[in-house]
mmCIF file of C-alpha atoms in Angstrom:
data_model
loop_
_atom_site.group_PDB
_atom_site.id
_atom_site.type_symbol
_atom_site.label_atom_id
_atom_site.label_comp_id
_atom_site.label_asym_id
_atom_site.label_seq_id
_atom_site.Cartn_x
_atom_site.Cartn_y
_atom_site.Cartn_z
ATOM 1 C CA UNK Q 21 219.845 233.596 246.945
ATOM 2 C CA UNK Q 22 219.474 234.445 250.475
ATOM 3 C CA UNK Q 23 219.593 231.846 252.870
ATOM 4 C CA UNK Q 24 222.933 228.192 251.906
ATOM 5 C CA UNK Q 25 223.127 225.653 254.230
ATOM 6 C CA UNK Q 26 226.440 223.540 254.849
ATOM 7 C CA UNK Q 27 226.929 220.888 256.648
ATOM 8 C CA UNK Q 28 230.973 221.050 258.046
ATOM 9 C CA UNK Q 29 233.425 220.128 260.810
ATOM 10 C CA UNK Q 30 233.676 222.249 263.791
ATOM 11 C CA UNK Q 31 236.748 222.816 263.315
ATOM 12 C CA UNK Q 32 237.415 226.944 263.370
ATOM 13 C CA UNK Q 33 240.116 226.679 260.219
ATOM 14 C CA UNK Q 34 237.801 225.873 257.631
ATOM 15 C CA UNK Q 35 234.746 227.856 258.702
ATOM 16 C CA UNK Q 36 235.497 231.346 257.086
ATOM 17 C CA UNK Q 37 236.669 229.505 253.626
ATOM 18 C CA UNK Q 38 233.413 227.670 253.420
ATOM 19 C CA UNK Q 39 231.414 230.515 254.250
ATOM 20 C CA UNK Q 40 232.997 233.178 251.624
ATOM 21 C CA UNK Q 41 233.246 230.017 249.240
ATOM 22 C CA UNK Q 42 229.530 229.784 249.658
ATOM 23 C CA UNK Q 43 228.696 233.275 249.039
ATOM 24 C CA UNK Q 44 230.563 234.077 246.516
ATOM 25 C CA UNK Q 45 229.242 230.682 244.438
ATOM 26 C CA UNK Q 46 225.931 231.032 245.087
ATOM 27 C CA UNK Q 47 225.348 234.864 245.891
ATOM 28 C CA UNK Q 48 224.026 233.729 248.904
ATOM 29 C CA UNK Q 49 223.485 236.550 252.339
ATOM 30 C CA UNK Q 50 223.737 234.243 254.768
ATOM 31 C CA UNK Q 51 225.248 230.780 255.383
ATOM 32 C CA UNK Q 52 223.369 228.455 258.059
ATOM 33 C CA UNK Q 53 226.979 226.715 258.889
ATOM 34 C CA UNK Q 54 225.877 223.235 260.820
ATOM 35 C CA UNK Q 55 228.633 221.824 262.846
ATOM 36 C CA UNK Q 56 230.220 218.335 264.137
ATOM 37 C CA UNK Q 57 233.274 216.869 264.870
ATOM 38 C CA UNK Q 58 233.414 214.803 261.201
ATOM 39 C CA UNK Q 59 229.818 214.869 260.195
ATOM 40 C CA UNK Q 60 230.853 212.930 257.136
ATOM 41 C CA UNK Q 61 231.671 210.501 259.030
ATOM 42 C CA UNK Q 62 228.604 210.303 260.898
ATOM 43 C CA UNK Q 63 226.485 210.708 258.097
ATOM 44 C CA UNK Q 64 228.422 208.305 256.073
ATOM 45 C CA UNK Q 65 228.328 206.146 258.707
ATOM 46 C CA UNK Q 66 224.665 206.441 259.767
ATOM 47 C CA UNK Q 67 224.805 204.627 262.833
ATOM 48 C CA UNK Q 68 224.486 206.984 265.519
ATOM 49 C CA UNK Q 69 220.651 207.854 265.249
ATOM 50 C CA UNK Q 70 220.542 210.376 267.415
ATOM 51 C CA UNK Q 71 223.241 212.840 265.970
ATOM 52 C CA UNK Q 72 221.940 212.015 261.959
ATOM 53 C CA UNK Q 73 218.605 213.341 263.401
ATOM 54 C CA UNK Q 74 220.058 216.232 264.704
ATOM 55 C CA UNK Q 75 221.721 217.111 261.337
ATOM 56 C CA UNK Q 76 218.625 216.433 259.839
ATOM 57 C CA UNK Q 77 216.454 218.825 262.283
ATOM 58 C CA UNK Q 78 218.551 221.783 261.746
ATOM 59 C CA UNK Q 79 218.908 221.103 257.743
ATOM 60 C CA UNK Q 80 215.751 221.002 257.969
ATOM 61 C CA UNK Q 81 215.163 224.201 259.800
ATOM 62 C CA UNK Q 82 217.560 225.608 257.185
ATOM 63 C CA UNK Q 83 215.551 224.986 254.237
ATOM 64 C CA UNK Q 84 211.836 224.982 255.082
ATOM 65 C CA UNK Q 85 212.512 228.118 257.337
ATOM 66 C CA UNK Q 86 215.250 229.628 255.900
ATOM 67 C CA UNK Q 87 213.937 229.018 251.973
ATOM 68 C CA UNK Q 88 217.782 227.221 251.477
ATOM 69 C CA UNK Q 89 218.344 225.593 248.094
ATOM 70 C CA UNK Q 90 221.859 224.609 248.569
ATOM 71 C CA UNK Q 91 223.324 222.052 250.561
ATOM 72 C CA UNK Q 92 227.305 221.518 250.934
ATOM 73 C CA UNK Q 93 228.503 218.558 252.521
ATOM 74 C CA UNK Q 94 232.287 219.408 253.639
ATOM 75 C CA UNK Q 95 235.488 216.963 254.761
ATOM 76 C CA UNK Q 96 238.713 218.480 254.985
ATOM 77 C CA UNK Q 97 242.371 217.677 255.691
ATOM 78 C CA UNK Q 98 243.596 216.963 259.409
ATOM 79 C CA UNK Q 99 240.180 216.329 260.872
ATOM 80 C CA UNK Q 100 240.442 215.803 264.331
ATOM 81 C CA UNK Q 101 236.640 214.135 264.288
ATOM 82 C CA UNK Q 102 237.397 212.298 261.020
ATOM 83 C CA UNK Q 103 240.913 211.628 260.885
ATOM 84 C CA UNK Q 104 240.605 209.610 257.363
ATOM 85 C CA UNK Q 105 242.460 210.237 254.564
ATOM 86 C CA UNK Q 106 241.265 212.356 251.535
ATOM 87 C CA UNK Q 107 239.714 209.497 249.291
ATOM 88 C CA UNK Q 108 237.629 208.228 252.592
ATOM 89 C CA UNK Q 109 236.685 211.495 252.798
ATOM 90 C CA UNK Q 110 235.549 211.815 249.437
ATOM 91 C CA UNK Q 111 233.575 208.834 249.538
ATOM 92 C CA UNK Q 112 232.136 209.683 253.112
ATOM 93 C CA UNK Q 113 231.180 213.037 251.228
ATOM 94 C CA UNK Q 114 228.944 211.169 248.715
ATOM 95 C CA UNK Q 115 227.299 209.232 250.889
ATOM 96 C CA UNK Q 116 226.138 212.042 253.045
ATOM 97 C CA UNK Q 117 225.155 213.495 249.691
ATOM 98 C CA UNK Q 118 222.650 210.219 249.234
ATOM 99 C CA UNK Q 119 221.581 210.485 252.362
ATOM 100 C CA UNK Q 120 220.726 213.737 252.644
ATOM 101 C CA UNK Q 121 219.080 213.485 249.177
ATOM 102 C CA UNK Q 122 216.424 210.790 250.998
ATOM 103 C CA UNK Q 123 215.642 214.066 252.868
ATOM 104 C CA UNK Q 124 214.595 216.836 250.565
ATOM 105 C CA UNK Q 125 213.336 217.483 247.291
ATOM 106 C CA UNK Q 126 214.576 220.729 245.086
ATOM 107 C CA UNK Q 127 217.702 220.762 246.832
ATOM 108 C CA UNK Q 128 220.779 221.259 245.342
ATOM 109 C CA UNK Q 129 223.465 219.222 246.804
ATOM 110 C CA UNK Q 130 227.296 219.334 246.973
ATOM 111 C CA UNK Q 131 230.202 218.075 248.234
ATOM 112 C CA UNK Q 132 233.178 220.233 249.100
ATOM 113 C CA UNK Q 133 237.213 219.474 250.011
ATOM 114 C CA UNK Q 134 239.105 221.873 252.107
ATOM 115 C CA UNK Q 135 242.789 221.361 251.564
ATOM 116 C CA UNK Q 136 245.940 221.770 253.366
ATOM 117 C CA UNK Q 137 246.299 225.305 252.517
ATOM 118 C CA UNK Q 138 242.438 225.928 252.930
ATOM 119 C CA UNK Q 139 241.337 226.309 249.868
ATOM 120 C CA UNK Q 140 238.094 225.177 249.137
ATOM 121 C CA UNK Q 141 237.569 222.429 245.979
ATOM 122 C CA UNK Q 142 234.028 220.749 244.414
ATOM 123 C CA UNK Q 143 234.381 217.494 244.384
ATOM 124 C CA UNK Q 144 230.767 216.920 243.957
#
């Protein structure tokens, strides 16, 4: 597989785990990393329009340009943008899986935890 997407935090400690996470799972070349301060949050949430749309552009950039079959969905500990604890997380995680499943077909879709020590776990 060429071309993962993943939808994560901006925050710079839990970029690199995602990304080698990602490759290594999936044999994937390149990760198209899409970034927010808590996107599961506003995904979950799905009240500010304007930013869900601009997840959904560059997802969709990702996989119709890109040929992406993967999505990850990623909340992690001490989010600065999302600062919920880890079961809020988790269910913010699945509903940004639902709603990103309303998007595309032949997607695969999962939801990842980054801990405390940055280690990456499926939860979905």
């Amino acid at each position: 597989m060429e071309f993962v997407s993943v939808v994560n935090c901006m925050d710079g400690r839990v970029q690199e785990p995602v990304i080698n996470w990602m490759k290594k799972k999936y044999n994937a070349e390149y990760v198209d990393m899409i970034t927010e301060p808590g996107p599961i949050k506003i995904l979950s949430d799905n009240s500010d329009k304007c930013l869900v749309e601009s997840i959904k552009s560059r997802l969709v950039v990702s996989v119709e340009k890109h040929g992406s079959k993967v999505i990850a969905v990623v909340g992690h500990h001490d989010c600065a943008g999302n600062p919920s604890d880890k079961q809020t997380q988790i269910n913010q995680i699945k509903n940004s899986i639902n709603l990103i499943k309303t998007w595309f077909n032949d997607v695969e879709i999962i939801g990842l935890w980054v801990n405390e020590k940055w280690q990456v776990e499926k939860v979905f």
